[in-house]
Tab-separated table of C-alpha atoms in Angstrom:
chain	number	residue	atom	x	y	z
Z	51	UNK	CA	5.701	7.016	34.548
Z	52	UNK	CA	5.567	10.458	37.015
Z	53	UNK	CA	6.845	8.874	40.477
Z	54	UNK	CA	4.056	9.430	43.365
Z	55	UNK	CA	4.871	12.255	45.036
Z	56	UNK	CA	4.578	14.036	49.124
Z	57	UNK	CA	1.219	16.148	49.235
Z	58	UNK	CA	-0.695	17.433	51.686
Z	59	UNK	CA	-3.993	15.088	51.850
Z	60	UNK	CA	-6.325	18.124	52.933
Z	61	UNK	CA	-5.541	20.005	49.889
Z	62	UNK	CA	-6.919	17.048	47.641
Z	63	UNK	CA	-9.491	15.692	49.565
Z	64	UNK	CA	-12.105	18.126	50.146
Z	65	UNK	CA	-15.711	17.690	51.789
Z	66	UNK	CA	-16.584	18.930	48.315
Z	67	UNK	CA	-19.288	21.156	48.507
Z	68	UNK	CA	-19.531	22.395	44.989
Z	69	UNK	CA	-20.785	18.806	44.673
Z	70	UNK	CA	-24.374	19.795	45.957
Z	71	UNK	CA	-24.507	22.476	43.159
Z	72	UNK	CA	-22.992	19.654	40.675
Z	73	UNK	CA	-26.001	17.223	41.039
Z	74	UNK	CA	-28.173	20.622	40.025
Z	75	UNK	CA	-26.750	21.211	37.018
Z	76	UNK	CA	-25.881	17.164	36.962
Z	77	UNK	CA	-29.381	16.424	34.983
Z	78	UNK	CA	-29.663	18.823	32.264
Z	79	UNK	CA	-25.452	18.104	31.769
Z	80	UNK	CA	-26.541	14.609	31.250
Z	81	UNK	CA	-29.076	15.629	28.474
Z	82	UNK	CA	-25.830	16.828	26.504
Z	83	UNK	CA	-22.730	13.862	27.628
Z	84	UNK	CA	-24.508	11.882	24.751
Z	85	UNK	CA	-22.730	8.397	24.529
Z	86	UNK	CA	-22.007	9.198	20.999
Z	87	UNK	CA	-20.501	12.593	21.497
Z	88	UNK	CA	-18.698	11.045	24.924
Z	89	UNK	CA	-16.704	8.251	22.638
Z	90	UNK	CA	-15.672	11.212	20.702
Z	91	UNK	CA	-14.420	13.225	23.508
Z	92	UNK	CA	-10.263	13.949	23.930
Z	93	UNK	CA	-8.395	11.016	25.429
Z	94	UNK	CA	-4.945	11.995	24.792
Z	95	UNK	CA	-3.096	11.879	28.243
Z	96	UNK	CA	-0.551	14.409	29.597
Z	97	UNK	CA	2.941	14.744	27.988
Z	98	UNK	CA	5.451	11.910	28.673
Z	99	UNK	CA	3.270	9.623	30.702
Z	100	UNK	CA	2.134	6.718	28.514
Z	101	UNK	CA	1.604	3.364	29.295
Z	102	UNK	CA	3.959	1.383	27.810
Z	103	UNK	CA	3.503	-2.241	25.405
Z	104	UNK	CA	4.755	-5.079	26.988
Z	105	UNK	CA	8.225	-5.835	25.933
Z	106	UNK	CA	7.692	-9.493	27.630
Z	107	UNK	CA	4.472	-11.868	28.264
Z	108	UNK	CA	3.497	-13.203	30.913
Z	109	UNK	CA	4.505	-17.069	31.629
Z	110	UNK	CA	0.566	-18.947	31.635
Z	111	UNK	CA	-0.041	-20.634	34.508
Z	112	UNK	CA	-3.013	-23.086	33.988
Z	113	UNK	CA	-5.343	-23.735	36.224
Z	114	UNK	CA	-8.143	-26.214	35.831
Z	115	UNK	CA	-11.888	-25.368	35.755
Z	116	UNK	CA	-12.829	-25.952	39.780
Z	117	UNK	CA	-16.903	-26.755	40.047
Z	118	UNK	CA	-19.338	-27.560	42.995
Z	119	UNK	CA	-19.632	-31.540	41.856
Z	120	UNK	CA	-23.310	-31.642	42.782
Z	121	UNK	CA	-25.136	-28.650	41.806
Z	122	UNK	CA	-26.361	-27.870	38.538
Z	123	UNK	CA	-27.909	-24.616	37.985
Z	124	UNK	CA	-31.086	-25.117	35.357
Z	125	UNK	CA	-33.480	-22.767	33.526
Z	126	UNK	CA	-36.778	-24.269	32.673
Z	127	UNK	CA	-37.679	-23.016	28.980
Z	128	UNK	CA	-40.478	-20.192	28.929
Z	129	UNK	CA	-44.610	-22.117	29.256
Z	130	UNK	CA	-42.408	-25.241	30.830
Z	131	UNK	CA	-45.714	-27.140	31.975
Z	132	UNK	CA	-43.561	-27.709	35.561
Z	133	UNK	CA	-44.880	-31.053	36.971
Z	134	UNK	CA	-43.285	-32.151	33.439
Z	135	UNK	CA	-40.541	-30.542	35.103
Z	136	UNK	CA	-40.437	-32.169	37.992
Z	137	UNK	CA	-40.912	-35.825	36.481
Z	138	UNK	CA	-37.946	-35.296	34.355
Z	139	UNK	CA	-35.396	-33.942	37.482
Z	140	UNK	CA	-36.918	-37.042	38.825
Z	141	UNK	CA	-35.747	-39.391	36.346
Z	142	UNK	CA	-32.083	-38.562	36.472
Z	143	UNK	CA	-32.632	-38.692	40.158
Z	144	UNK	CA	-32.270	-34.287	40.604
Z	145	UNK	CA	-33.535	-32.318	43.567
Z	146	UNK	CA	-34.658	-28.889	42.938
Z	147	UNK	CA	-32.604	-27.224	46.554
Z	148	UNK	CA	-33.300	-23.310	45.731
Z	149	UNK	CA	-34.295	-20.294	43.149
Z	150	UNK	CA	-32.126	-17.779	42.053
Z	151	UNK	CA	-32.118	-15.424	39.745
Z	152	UNK	CA	-34.451	-12.853	38.663
Z	153	UNK	CA	-37.996	-13.827	40.019
Z	154	UNK	CA	-36.172	-17.538	40.671
Z	155	UNK	CA	-35.872	-18.188	37.219
Z	156	UNK	CA	-32.794	-20.805	37.671
Z	157	UNK	CA	-33.871	-24.415	40.038
Z	158	UNK	CA	-30.381	-25.464	41.806
Z	159	UNK	CA	-30.381	-28.666	41.222
Z	160	UNK	CA	-28.275	-31.547	43.923
Z	161	UNK	CA	-27.643	-34.033	41.530
Z	162	UNK	CA	-26.400	-37.764	42.644
Z	163	UNK	CA	-23.056	-38.289	43.655
Z	164	UNK	CA	-20.849	-38.911	41.091
Z	165	UNK	CA	-23.641	-38.079	38.092
Z	166	UNK	CA	-23.480	-34.523	37.785
Z	167	UNK	CA	-21.734	-34.810	34.165
Z	168	UNK	CA	-23.849	-37.930	33.003
Z	169	UNK	CA	-27.084	-35.964	34.613
Z	170	UNK	CA	-26.010	-32.590	33.037
Z	171	UNK	CA	-25.652	-34.557	29.405
Z	172	UNK	CA	-29.207	-35.099	29.484
Z	173	UNK	CA	-30.566	-32.304	30.759
Z	174	UNK	CA	-29.032	-30.656	28.067
Z	175	UNK	CA	-31.002	-32.453	25.578
Z	176	UNK	CA	-34.286	-31.622	26.893
Z	177	UNK	CA	-36.239	-28.955	25.317
Z	178	UNK	CA	-38.062	-28.118	28.556
Z	179	UNK	CA	-34.783	-26.412	29.652
Z	180	UNK	CA	-33.127	-22.819	28.539
Z	181	UNK	CA	-30.316	-23.396	29.874
Z	182	UNK	CA	-28.120	-25.479	32.129
Z	183	UNK	CA	-24.595	-24.633	33.299
Z	184	UNK	CA	-22.267	-25.934	36.012
Z	185	UNK	CA	-21.775	-24.018	39.158
Z	186	UNK	CA	-18.133	-23.019	39.087
Z	187	UNK	CA	-16.074	-21.521	42.144
Z	188	UNK	CA	-13.567	-18.754	42.240
Z	189	UNK	CA	-10.358	-17.797	43.940
Z	190	UNK	CA	-9.361	-14.157	44.981
Z	191	UNK	CA	-7.076	-12.516	42.271
Z	192	UNK	CA	-4.374	-11.746	44.842
Z	193	UNK	CA	-0.665	-12.777	44.751
Z	194	UNK	CA	1.086	-12.977	47.687
Z	195	UNK	CA	3.202	-10.505	49.507
Z	196	UNK	CA	4.525	-8.872	52.135
Z	197	UNK	CA	3.684	-5.403	54.266
Z	198	UNK	CA	4.798	-1.568	54.664
Z	199	UNK	CA	4.504	1.081	56.883
Z	200	UNK	CA	1.141	3.155	55.879
Z	201	UNK	CA	1.280	6.559	54.167
Z	202	UNK	CA	-0.766	7.907	51.825
Z	203	UNK	CA	2.792	9.588	49.375
Z	204	UNK	CA	3.174	6.364	49.180
Z	205	UNK	CA	-0.001	4.823	47.077
Z	206	UNK	CA	1.718	5.296	43.510
Z	207	UNK	CA	-1.560	4.496	42.082
Z	208	UNK	CA	-3.893	7.595	43.132
Z	209	UNK	CA	-1.093	9.814	41.366
Z	210	UNK	CA	-0.602	7.704	38.771
Z	211	UNK	CA	-4.295	8.041	37.851
Z	212	UNK	CA	-4.459	11.536	38.988
Z	213	UNK	CA	-7.074	10.329	41.719
Z	214	UNK	CA	-6.154	12.721	44.357
Z	215	UNK	CA	-7.036	15.777	41.173
Z	216	UNK	CA	-10.233	14.553	40.816
Z	217	UNK	CA	-10.895	14.442	45.057
Z	218	UNK	CA	-11.295	19.026	43.465
Z	219	UNK	CA	-14.543	17.852	42.141
Z	220	UNK	CA	-15.611	14.266	43.244
Z	221	UNK	CA	-14.521	12.320	46.375
Z	222	UNK	CA	-17.059	9.351	45.398
Z	223	UNK	CA	-20.092	11.000	47.459
Z	224	UNK	CA	-23.821	9.496	47.247
Z	225	UNK	CA	-22.356	6.457	46.085
Z	226	UNK	CA	-22.089	2.828	46.574
Z	227	UNK	CA	-19.781	-0.136	45.701
Z	228	UNK	CA	-21.448	-3.691	46.289
Z	229	UNK	CA	-18.136	-5.694	47.321
Z	230	UNK	CA	-18.522	-9.247	46.016
Z	231	UNK	CA	-16.163	-11.582	47.864
Z	232	UNK	CA	-15.277	-12.307	50.828
Z	233	UNK	CA	-17.307	-9.620	53.635
Z	234	UNK	CA	-15.259	-6.385	55.226
Z	235	UNK	CA	-14.028	-5.530	58.558
Z	236	UNK	CA	-16.714	-3.083	59.903
Z	237	UNK	CA	-14.441	-1.895	62.938
Z	238	UNK	CA	-11.454	-0.876	60.788
Z	239	UNK	CA	-11.345	3.125	60.919
Z	240	UNK	CA	-11.230	3.288	57.070
Z	241	UNK	CA	-14.380	1.455	57.048
Z	242	UNK	CA	-15.971	2.111	60.332
Z	243	UNK	CA	-19.562	3.447	60.204
Z	244	UNK	CA	-22.976	3.230	59.412
Z	245	UNK	CA	-21.930	6.497	57.069
Z	246	UNK	CA	-18.651	3.919	55.198
Z	247	UNK	CA	-19.808	0.386	55.666
Z	248	UNK	CA	-24.027	-0.767	54.255
Z	249	UNK	CA	-25.309	-3.786	56.351
Z	250	UNK	CA	-24.420	-6.230	52.758
Z	251	UNK	CA	-25.620	-9.165	51.693
Z	252	UNK	CA	-24.624	-12.799	52.782
Z	253	UNK	CA	-25.437	-15.328	50.107
Z	254	UNK	CA	-23.777	-18.190	51.402
Z	255	UNK	CA	-26.040	-18.049	54.290
Z	256	UNK	CA	-29.162	-18.361	51.404
Z	257	UNK	CA	-27.447	-20.828	49.832
Z	258	UNK	CA	-27.129	-23.137	52.642
Z	259	UNK	CA	-31.027	-22.248	53.631
Z	260	UNK	CA	-31.514	-24.271	49.964
Z	261	UNK	CA	-29.360	-27.162	50.679
Z	262	UNK	CA	-30.326	-27.861	54.294
Z	263	UNK	CA	-33.986	-27.120	53.373
Z	264	UNK	CA	-34.172	-29.773	50.416
Z	265	UNK	CA	-32.132	-32.664	53.510
Z	266	UNK	CA	-34.864	-32.290	55.315
Z	267	UNK	CA	-38.013	-32.880	52.572
Z	268	UNK	CA	-35.876	-34.082	49.611
Z	269	UNK	CA	-39.469	-35.445	47.704
Z	270	UNK	CA	-41.705	-31.571	48.305
Z	271	UNK	CA	-39.930	-30.604	45.125
Z	272	UNK	CA	-38.099	-27.374	46.831
Z	273	UNK	CA	-41.067	-26.404	48.565
Z	274	UNK	CA	-38.829	-26.709	51.886
Z	275	UNK	CA	-36.120	-25.091	50.197
Z	276	UNK	CA	-38.286	-22.286	48.535
Z	277	UNK	CA	-39.506	-21.436	52.639
Z	278	UNK	CA	-36.300	-21.274	53.839
Z	279	UNK	CA	-34.267	-19.922	50.795
Z	280	UNK	CA	-36.460	-17.173	51.598
Z	281	UNK	CA	-36.410	-17.512	55.323
Z	282	UNK	CA	-32.615	-16.807	55.099
Z	283	UNK	CA	-33.266	-13.957	52.538
Z	284	UNK	CA	-35.772	-11.584	54.596
Z	285	UNK	CA	-33.889	-12.635	58.207
Z	286	UNK	CA	-30.010	-12.061	56.297
Z	287	UNK	CA	-27.402	-11.035	58.726
Z	288	UNK	CA	-25.643	-9.138	56.145
Z	289	UNK	CA	-21.597	-8.627	56.794
Z	290	UNK	CA	-20.701	-11.032	59.065
Z	291	UNK	CA	-16.767	-9.752	59.170
Z	292	UNK	CA	-13.730	-10.489	56.747
Z	293	UNK	CA	-11.516	-13.622	58.006
Z	294	UNK	CA	-9.835	-14.168	55.488
Z	295	UNK	CA	-8.705	-10.117	54.758
Z	296	UNK	CA	-9.199	-10.182	51.379
Z	297	UNK	CA	-12.723	-8.322	51.008
Z	298	UNK	CA	-11.208	-6.071	53.371
Z	299	UNK	CA	-8.311	-4.811	51.429
Z	300	UNK	CA	-10.071	-4.639	48.407
Z	301	UNK	CA	-12.804	-2.578	49.742
Z	302	UNK	CA	-10.022	-0.132	51.298
Z	303	UNK	CA	-8.616	0.076	47.670
Z	304	UNK	CA	-11.626	1.050	46.598
Z	305	UNK	CA	-13.085	3.447	49.458
Z	306	UNK	CA	-11.071	3.544	52.791
Z	307	UNK	CA	-11.323	7.162	54.555
Z	308	UNK	CA	-9.631	9.644	54.287
Z	309	UNK	CA	-8.733	12.644	56.354
Z	310	UNK	CA	-8.878	10.002	59.302
Z	311	UNK	CA	-5.050	9.733	60.538
Z	312	UNK	CA	-5.286	6.460	59.474
Z	313	UNK	CA	-3.490	3.740	56.692
Z	314	UNK	CA	-4.689	4.535	52.996
Z	315	UNK	CA	-6.564	6.771	51.491
Z	316	UNK	CA	-8.912	4.519	48.951
Z	317	UNK	CA	-9.761	6.097	45.264
Z	318	UNK	CA	-13.760	7.101	45.919
Z	319	UNK	CA	-12.978	8.220	49.778
Z	320	UNK	CA	-16.344	8.734	50.369
Z	321	UNK	CA	-18.231	6.148	49.349
Z	322	UNK	CA	-19.874	3.939	50.839
Z	323	UNK	CA	-18.619	-0.310	50.876
Z	324	UNK	CA	-21.438	-3.101	50.839
Z	325	UNK	CA	-19.915	-5.606	51.390
Z	326	UNK	CA	-21.404	-8.670	49.694
Z	327	UNK	CA	-20.391	-12.590	51.306
Z	328	UNK	CA	-20.132	-14.619	48.537
Z	329	UNK	CA	-17.576	-17.407	50.055
Z	330	UNK	CA	-17.094	-17.912	53.501
Z	331	UNK	CA	-15.298	-15.405	55.994
Z	332	UNK	CA	-11.858	-17.703	55.066
Z	333	UNK	CA	-12.244	-17.769	51.557
Z	334	UNK	CA	-11.863	-21.630	52.205
Z	335	UNK	CA	-14.874	-22.586	49.827
Z	336	UNK	CA	-14.625	-20.378	47.228
Z	337	UNK	CA	-17.487	-18.064	45.601
Z	338	UNK	CA	-19.485	-19.280	42.526
Z	339	UNK	CA	-21.962	-18.241	39.898
Z	340	UNK	CA	-24.995	-19.669	42.321
Z	341	UNK	CA	-23.334	-16.856	45.128
Z	342	UNK	CA	-22.509	-14.457	42.643
Z	343	UNK	CA	-25.722	-14.469	41.121
Z	344	UNK	CA	-27.750	-14.154	44.318
Z	345	UNK	CA	-25.737	-11.531	44.673
Z	346	UNK	CA	-26.808	-9.433	41.514
Z	347	UNK	CA	-30.348	-10.352	43.250
Z	348	UNK	CA	-28.981	-8.347	46.487
Z	349	UNK	CA	-27.332	-5.490	44.341
Z	350	UNK	CA	-30.658	-5.095	42.089
Z	351	UNK	CA	-33.087	-5.100	44.543
Z	352	UNK	CA	-31.157	-2.388	46.411
Z	353	UNK	CA	-30.411	0.080	43.076
Z	354	UNK	CA	-26.764	-0.458	43.724
Z	355	UNK	CA	-25.170	1.163	40.703
Z	356	UNK	CA	-21.326	-0.475	41.283
Z	357	UNK	CA	-20.328	-4.129	41.714
Z	358	UNK	CA	-16.981	-5.082	42.050
Z	359	UNK	CA	-16.142	-8.705	42.110
Z	360	UNK	CA	-12.019	-9.778	42.594
Z	361	UNK	CA	-12.533	-13.655	42.321
Z	362	UNK	CA	-11.677	-15.846	39.475
Z	363	UNK	CA	-11.045	-15.164	35.458
Z	364	UNK	CA	-12.820	-17.218	33.899
Z	365	UNK	CA	-16.593	-15.454	33.506
Z	366	UNK	CA	-15.537	-14.572	30.511
Z	367	UNK	CA	-16.242	-18.061	28.780
Z	368	UNK	CA	-19.969	-17.359	27.564
Z	369	UNK	CA	-20.857	-21.314	27.192
Z	370	UNK	CA	-19.687	-22.088	30.452
Z	371	UNK	CA	-21.662	-19.397	32.115
Z	372	UNK	CA	-24.679	-19.133	29.848
Z	373	UNK	CA	-27.136	-18.441	33.128
Z	374	UNK	CA	-24.638	-15.982	35.214
Z	375	UNK	CA	-24.117	-13.918	31.723
Z	376	UNK	CA	-27.541	-13.960	31.000
Z	377	UNK	CA	-28.141	-12.120	35.070
Z	378	UNK	CA	-24.805	-9.986	34.824
Z	379	UNK	CA	-26.963	-8.454	31.267
Z	380	UNK	CA	-30.454	-8.022	33.066
Z	381	UNK	CA	-28.257	-6.177	36.148
Z	382	UNK	CA	-26.554	-4.252	33.544
Z	383	UNK	CA	-29.745	-3.270	31.403
Z	384	UNK	CA	-32.411	-3.342	33.717
Z	385	UNK	CA	-30.982	-1.175	36.947
Z	386	UNK	CA	-28.416	0.864	34.995
Z	387	UNK	CA	-24.535	-0.822	37.176
Z	388	UNK	CA	-21.087	-1.297	35.952
Z	389	UNK	CA	-19.927	-4.605	36.721
Z	390	UNK	CA	-16.463	-4.283	37.295
Z	391	UNK	CA	-14.258	-8.017	37.030
Z	392	UNK	CA	-10.106	-9.086	37.608
Z	393	UNK	CA	-8.888	-10.022	34.952
Z	394	UNK	CA	-6.637	-12.636	36.949
Z	395	UNK	CA	-2.823	-13.795	37.988
Z	396	UNK	CA	-1.995	-17.105	35.664
Z	397	UNK	CA	-0.115	-14.970	32.405
Z	398	UNK	CA	-2.263	-15.745	30.270
Z	399	UNK	CA	-4.317	-14.663	27.056
Z	400	UNK	CA	-8.323	-14.537	26.765
Z	401	UNK	CA	-9.405	-15.450	23.611
Z	402	UNK	CA	-13.003	-14.383	24.886
Z	403	UNK	CA	-14.681	-11.210	23.261
Z	404	UNK	CA	-15.096	-8.055	25.769
Z	405	UNK	CA	-18.768	-6.662	26.624
Z	406	UNK	CA	-20.068	-3.219	28.347
Z	407	UNK	CA	-21.927	-6.044	31.005
Z	408	UNK	CA	-18.236	-7.066	32.198
Z	409	UNK	CA	-15.321	-4.980	32.402
Z	410	UNK	CA	-12.520	-6.954	32.939
Z	411	UNK	CA	-9.253	-4.990	34.423
Z	412	UNK	CA	-6.097	-6.192	33.726
Z	413	UNK	CA	-2.802	-4.376	35.338
Z	414	UNK	CA	-0.037	-3.259	34.695
Z	415	UNK	CA	3.409	-2.316	37.497
Z	416	UNK	CA	4.488	0.546	38.796
Z	417	UNK	CA	6.499	1.438	35.237
Z	418	UNK	CA	3.102	1.409	33.165
Z	419	UNK	CA	3.418	-1.665	31.651
Z	420	UNK	CA	2.131	-5.399	32.068
Z	421	UNK	CA	2.005	-6.912	35.387
Z	422	UNK	CA	4.421	-10.210	35.136
Z	423	UNK	CA	1.352	-12.456	36.106
Z	424	UNK	CA	-2.009	-10.230	34.614
Z	425	UNK	CA	-4.112	-11.523	32.100
Z	426	UNK	CA	-4.771	-10.419	29.410
Z	427	UNK	CA	-6.780	-11.052	25.917
Z	428	UNK	CA	-9.626	-9.748	23.947
Z	429	UNK	CA	-11.647	-9.513	27.346
Z	430	UNK	CA	-9.681	-6.793	28.698
Z	431	UNK	CA	-11.482	-3.619	29.121
Z	432	UNK	CA	-9.779	-1.344	31.163
Z	433	UNK	CA	-5.890	-1.886	33.229
Z	434	UNK	CA	-5.479	0.082	36.215
Z	435	UNK	CA	-2.221	-0.688	38.641
Z	436	UNK	CA	-2.233	-4.080	40.746
Z	437	UNK	CA	1.547	-4.398	41.638
Z	438	UNK	CA	2.728	-2.702	45.660
Z	439	UNK	CA	-1.130	-0.915	46.338
Z	440	UNK	CA	-1.536	-0.465	49.894
Z	441	UNK	CA	-4.676	-1.090	51.200
Z	442	UNK	CA	-5.821	-1.983	55.017
Z	443	UNK	CA	-6.464	-5.714	55.916
Z	444	UNK	CA	-9.096	-7.079	58.595
Z	445	UNK	CA	-7.107	-6.333	61.617
Z	446	UNK	CA	-6.541	-2.062	60.260
Z	447	UNK	CA	-2.880	-2.951	59.717
Z	448	UNK	CA	-1.359	-1.291	56.640
Z	449	UNK	CA	-0.235	-4.276	53.668
Z	450	UNK	CA	0.810	-3.967	50.059
Z	451	UNK	CA	-0.460	-5.934	48.251
Z	452	UNK	CA	0.024	-7.276	44.459
Z	453	UNK	CA	-3.119	-8.472	42.135
Z	454	UNK	CA	-6.114	-7.508	39.545
Z	455	UNK	CA	-7.645	-8.098	42.414
Z	456	UNK	CA	-6.857	-4.531	43.664
Z	457	UNK	CA	-7.024	-3.004	39.317
Z	458	UNK	CA	-10.532	-4.091	39.582
Z	459	UNK	CA	-11.476	-2.046	42.507
Z	460	UNK	CA	-9.302	0.392	41.341
Z	461	UNK	CA	-10.911	1.062	38.271
Z	462	UNK	CA	-14.673	0.926	40.161
Z	463	UNK	CA	-13.740	3.611	42.467
Z	464	UNK	CA	-12.813	6.349	38.930
Z	465	UNK	CA	-16.945	5.048	37.807
Z	466	UNK	CA	-17.650	5.894	41.792
Z	467	UNK	CA	-16.011	9.522	41.104
Z	468	UNK	CA	-17.826	10.093	38.166
Z	469	UNK	CA	-21.471	9.346	39.448
Z	470	UNK	CA	-20.680	10.900	42.314
Z	471	UNK	CA	-19.511	14.335	40.072
Z	472	UNK	CA	-22.655	14.079	37.758
Z	473	UNK	CA	-25.492	11.227	39.470
Z	474	UNK	CA	-27.459	11.563	35.875
Z	475	UNK	CA	-24.807	9.731	33.813
Z	476	UNK	CA	-26.702	6.522	33.239
Z	477	UNK	CA	-24.025	3.096	32.887
Z	478	UNK	CA	-23.203	3.809	29.260
Z	479	UNK	CA	-21.812	6.900	29.480
Z	480	UNK	CA	-20.363	6.896	33.200
Z	481	UNK	CA	-18.336	3.670	30.722
Z	482	UNK	CA	-18.068	6.177	27.417
Z	483	UNK	CA	-16.266	8.934	29.592
Z	484	UNK	CA	-14.015	6.346	31.100
Z	485	UNK	CA	-12.635	5.270	27.850
Z	486	UNK	CA	-12.524	9.001	26.188
Z	487	UNK	CA	-10.181	9.731	29.658
Z	488	UNK	CA	-7.629	6.563	28.667
Z	489	UNK	CA	-4.357	7.237	29.373
Z	490	UNK	CA	-2.860	5.055	25.749
Z	491	UNK	CA	0.589	3.479	25.464
Z	492	UNK	CA	2.629	5.188	23.245
Z	493	UNK	CA	3.321	4.569	19.363
Z	494	UNK	CA	1.440	1.196	19.840
Z	495	UNK	CA	-0.373	-0.540	17.493
Z	496	UNK	CA	-4.127	-0.705	18.079
Z	497	UNK	CA	-7.589	-1.077	16.152
Z	498	UNK	CA	-9.403	1.754	15.142
Z	499	UNK	CA	-11.743	2.462	18.556
Z	500	UNK	CA	-8.097	3.089	20.413
Z	501	UNK	CA	-8.435	-0.936	22.208
Z	502	UNK	CA	-5.205	-3.544	22.290
Z	503	UNK	CA	-5.463	-6.403	23.635
Z	504	UNK	CA	-3.200	-6.166	26.873
Z	505	UNK	CA	-4.146	-2.370	28.036
Z	506	UNK	CA	-8.223	-2.137	26.498
Z	507	UNK	CA	-8.832	0.835	26.120
Z	508	UNK	CA	-6.514	1.950	28.456
Z	509	UNK	CA	-5.831	3.528	31.873
Z	510	UNK	CA	-8.510	5.851	32.980
Z	511	UNK	CA	-7.575	8.917	34.341
Z	512	UNK	CA	-9.939	9.990	37.386
Z	513	UNK	CA	-9.696	13.887	36.041
Z	514	UNK	CA	-9.881	14.062	32.955
Z	515	UNK	CA	-12.728	11.388	33.954
Z	516	UNK	CA	-14.657	14.142	36.293
Z	517	UNK	CA	-14.098	16.960	34.304
Z	518	UNK	CA	-16.159	15.064	31.085
Z	519	UNK	CA	-18.741	13.919	33.603
Z	520	UNK	CA	-19.001	18.207	34.685
Z	521	UNK	CA	-18.547	19.177	30.606
Z	522	UNK	CA	-15.273	21.394	32.091
Z	523	UNK	CA	-14.073	19.381	29.030
């Protein structure tokens, strides 16, 4: 691996006037850069720089799945009669406290205390329902570490992935990244200003409105909850700040300002952050399926093409998250966006299959070897640095962090660079470009598509990716 070297940030970080010209040729290039052609594009890394295959695997740390003990997510079957649905739910003493998903197609049902499993089992047998799942809770995929002095030259991941070289062509201009997390601090130097951080969206207040509306009028089959929910959506306060700091750290890894004499530079320094609160700002309650689905509603409505979720590591289990999967698929197909997920820090092997809807990112250390804590397995799509990552906390201090929570936004930031270099690309083309640019393990056994379970398709090379996006390779 090449060690990070001191460099002049101004040499790499451009206001990028040339990007205007790039936009003008974007549409033409997108006609040339078909998905099939991109998949065959050269993806070899510079001589001497390769990922290293792990010599030992992480020690697995099992974490039991967590879920809210009184909420089910229920999707009625197509054509199901509303009165019959109401009657069935009343029989199991279930109260509709809200509706989420596209067109409010998913019912949020509050069960009797202690009767979650029993209610789930009864409803699962009924032909009136197309899908039922528990509302799982997720935790941030960050490991506890100390602090370090702010220093651009110490951001080793920017050099390892040739991100600073990519800035000669694109710096994330015109792109928005939705950070599904604890919120973001809008006053620190690296995120301050309307040109840097959007209002965002507070999914938690919507969920609270559902629950409060149901308590106010429990017998009106969710009407009060529906009205309260819509009011919460229409009058959404957006990002209320970040008491935990996890969301701010993730956001600044992806897109902290550059050349502002403060802290560090993000992967896509000109991209705009949209904070989507999916847990309380303290991070105590944890994100959950319902808040993430509500966040996807916001991202889809506002045509945000990049979503980062650095929480939990069980999304890839289709059997437990059928309704969440369906909403992520709709976001991918209908909005043309990409969802980036952290692989998790349990040191476990994931047997669930990878898919283009959820881009799972594992983590590597400074030697470009699988991190001692990173999950790996069939679900992994890419890898990126996850140890010794410098970013900003909610108080504007530079901190050093570990965990796949930060590998995912690094790759999300590279996607922002690619899209800013050529806004005419589709999500499938962006994904193909990232795959074609990847730094691979030297001499590693991979399948015919160049994939292996530790690093997926490899570690994206940002410089090569933006060059592929603009037809320079």
